[in-house]
């Protein structure tokens, strides 16, 4: 929405203006594409997509994403605007927590009896 000119710029990219300038709108578009690719990679990591693909690259990406979201959370919490600090800080903290949870080894379910 930020890339399309929605007036939510005060909760992103430092909160300097309600509608982002063109350069930050392009950056937001790139960030949106990255987040969609990251979501798809986490679907592969979860085993929902691409079951024949090797697992290690997606595990490495999962670790990278958790670290990136942890740093993003720290940056958001240090922001000057309340929307970015509390809203985006909470969102990136939740994303970080979910990425860390995805690193937890899967428990094996017992097979059917008989």
PDB file of N, CA and C in Angstrom, residues 8-18 75-89:
ATOM      1  N   UNK A   8       0.271   6.047   4.758  1.00  0.00           N
ATOM      2  CA  UNK A   8       0.735   5.364   5.973  1.00  0.00           C
ATOM      3  C   UNK A   8       2.238   5.554   6.179  1.00  0.00           C
ATOM      4  N   UNK A   9       2.817   6.506   5.497  1.00  0.00           N
ATOM      5  CA  UNK A   9       4.256   6.721   5.556  1.00  0.00           C
ATOM      6  C   UNK A   9       4.769   7.086   6.936  1.00  0.00           C
ATOM      7  N   UNK A  10       3.893   7.544   7.831  1.00  0.00           N
ATOM      8  CA  UNK A  10       4.348   7.921   9.174  1.00  0.00           C
ATOM      9  C   UNK A  10       4.667   6.718  10.041  1.00  0.00           C
ATOM     10  N   UNK A  11       4.326   5.502   9.565  1.00  0.00           N
ATOM     11  CA  UNK A  11       4.681   4.310  10.343  1.00  0.00           C
ATOM     12  C   UNK A  11       5.763   3.487   9.647  1.00  0.00           C
ATOM     13  N   UNK A  12       6.413   4.068   8.642  1.00  0.00           N
ATOM     14  CA  UNK A  12       7.459   3.339   7.913  1.00  0.00           C
ATOM     15  C   UNK A  12       8.554   4.294   7.458  1.00  0.00           C
ATOM     16  N   UNK A  13       9.730   3.732   7.270  1.00  0.00           N
ATOM     17  CA  UNK A  13      10.865   4.470   6.724  1.00  0.00           C
ATOM     18  C   UNK A  13      11.162   5.765   7.483  1.00  0.00           C
ATOM     19  N   UNK A  14      11.060   5.735   8.776  1.00  0.00           N
ATOM     20  CA  UNK A  14      11.391   6.895   9.588  1.00  0.00           C
ATOM     21  C   UNK A  14      10.245   7.850   9.831  1.00  0.00           C
ATOM     22  N   UNK A  15       9.116   7.634   9.194  1.00  0.00           N
ATOM     23  CA  UNK A  15       7.926   8.438   9.452  1.00  0.00           C
ATOM     24  C   UNK A  15       8.026   9.884   9.048  1.00  0.00           C
ATOM     25  N   UNK A  16       8.798  10.194   8.005  1.00  0.00           N
ATOM     26  CA  UNK A  16       9.014  11.592   7.644  1.00  0.00           C
ATOM     27  C   UNK A  16       7.816  12.246   6.961  1.00  0.00           C
ATOM     28  N   UNK A  17       6.975  11.462   6.283  1.00  0.00           N
ATOM     29  CA  UNK A  17       5.815  12.052   5.617  1.00  0.00           C
ATOM     30  C   UNK A  17       4.704  11.015   5.488  1.00  0.00           C
ATOM     31  N   UNK A  18       3.465  11.508   5.405  1.00  0.00           N
ATOM     32  CA  UNK A  18       2.319  10.597   5.307  1.00  0.00           C
ATOM     33  C   UNK A  18       2.368   9.794   4.010  1.00  0.00           C
ATOM     34  N   UNK A  75      15.411  -1.709  15.334  1.00  0.00           N
ATOM     35  CA  UNK A  75      15.352  -0.424  14.633  1.00  0.00           C
ATOM     36  C   UNK A  75      13.978   0.221  14.800  1.00  0.00           C
ATOM     37  N   UNK A  76      12.926  -0.584  14.696  1.00  0.00           N
ATOM     38  CA  UNK A  76      11.580  -0.028  14.867  1.00  0.00           C
ATOM     39  C   UNK A  76      11.371   0.488  16.290  1.00  0.00           C
ATOM     40  N   UNK A  77      11.864  -0.232  17.273  1.00  0.00           N
ATOM     41  CA  UNK A  77      11.693   0.205  18.654  1.00  0.00           C
ATOM     42  C   UNK A  77      12.459   1.486  18.950  1.00  0.00           C
ATOM     43  N   UNK A  78      13.479   1.779  18.149  1.00  0.00           N
ATOM     44  CA  UNK A  78      14.261   3.001  18.326  1.00  0.00           C
ATOM     45  C   UNK A  78      13.719   4.169  17.496  1.00  0.00           C
ATOM     46  N   UNK A  79      12.657   3.938  16.723  1.00  0.00           N
ATOM     47  CA  UNK A  79      12.099   4.970  15.850  1.00  0.00           C
ATOM     48  C   UNK A  79      11.514   6.121  16.662  1.00  0.00           C
ATOM     49  N   UNK A  80      11.424   7.269  16.029  1.00  0.00           N
ATOM     50  CA  UNK A  80      10.903   8.463  16.694  1.00  0.00           C
ATOM     51  C   UNK A  80       9.384   8.523  16.708  1.00  0.00           C
ATOM     52  N   UNK A  81       8.730   7.900  15.741  1.00  0.00           N
ATOM     53  CA  UNK A  81       7.276   7.968  15.691  1.00  0.00           C
ATOM     54  C   UNK A  81       6.659   6.793  16.440  1.00  0.00           C
ATOM     55  N   UNK A  82       5.558   7.062  17.131  1.00  0.00           N
ATOM     56  CA  UNK A  82       4.903   6.029  17.938  1.00  0.00           C
ATOM     57  C   UNK A  82       4.356   4.906  17.069  1.00  0.00           C
ATOM     58  N   UNK A  83       3.824   5.229  15.897  1.00  0.00           N
ATOM     59  CA  UNK A  83       3.280   4.197  15.011  1.00  0.00           C
ATOM     60  C   UNK A  83       4.336   3.207  14.581  1.00  0.00           C
ATOM     61  N   UNK A  84       5.490   3.726  14.221  1.00  0.00           N
ATOM     62  CA  UNK A  84       6.577   2.844  13.808  1.00  0.00           C
ATOM     63  C   UNK A  84       7.127   2.074  14.998  1.00  0.00           C
ATOM     64  N   UNK A  85       7.265   2.756  16.114  1.00  0.00           N
ATOM     65  CA  UNK A  85       7.835   2.127  17.308  1.00  0.00           C
ATOM     66  C   UNK A  85       6.947   1.001  17.822  1.00  0.00           C
ATOM     67  N   UNK A  86       5.664   1.277  17.986  1.00  0.00           N
ATOM     68  CA  UNK A  86       4.778   0.285  18.598  1.00  0.00           C
ATOM     69  C   UNK A  86       4.110  -0.631  17.564  1.00  0.00           C
ATOM     70  N   UNK A  87       3.603  -0.064  16.490  1.00  0.00           N
ATOM     71  CA  UNK A  87       2.921  -0.877  15.484  1.00  0.00           C
ATOM     72  C   UNK A  87       3.869  -1.764  14.700  1.00  0.00           C
ATOM     73  N   UNK A  88       4.834  -1.123  14.049  1.00  0.00           N
ATOM     74  CA  UNK A  88       5.774  -1.891  13.235  1.00  0.00           C
ATOM     75  C   UNK A  88       6.750  -2.674  14.109  1.00  0.00           C
ATOM     76  N   UNK A  89       7.066  -2.137  15.285  1.00  0.00           N
ATOM     77  CA  UNK A  89       7.913  -2.883  16.221  1.00  0.00           C
ATOM     78  C   UNK A  89       7.256  -4.182  16.638  1.00  0.00           C
TER      79      UNK A  89
END
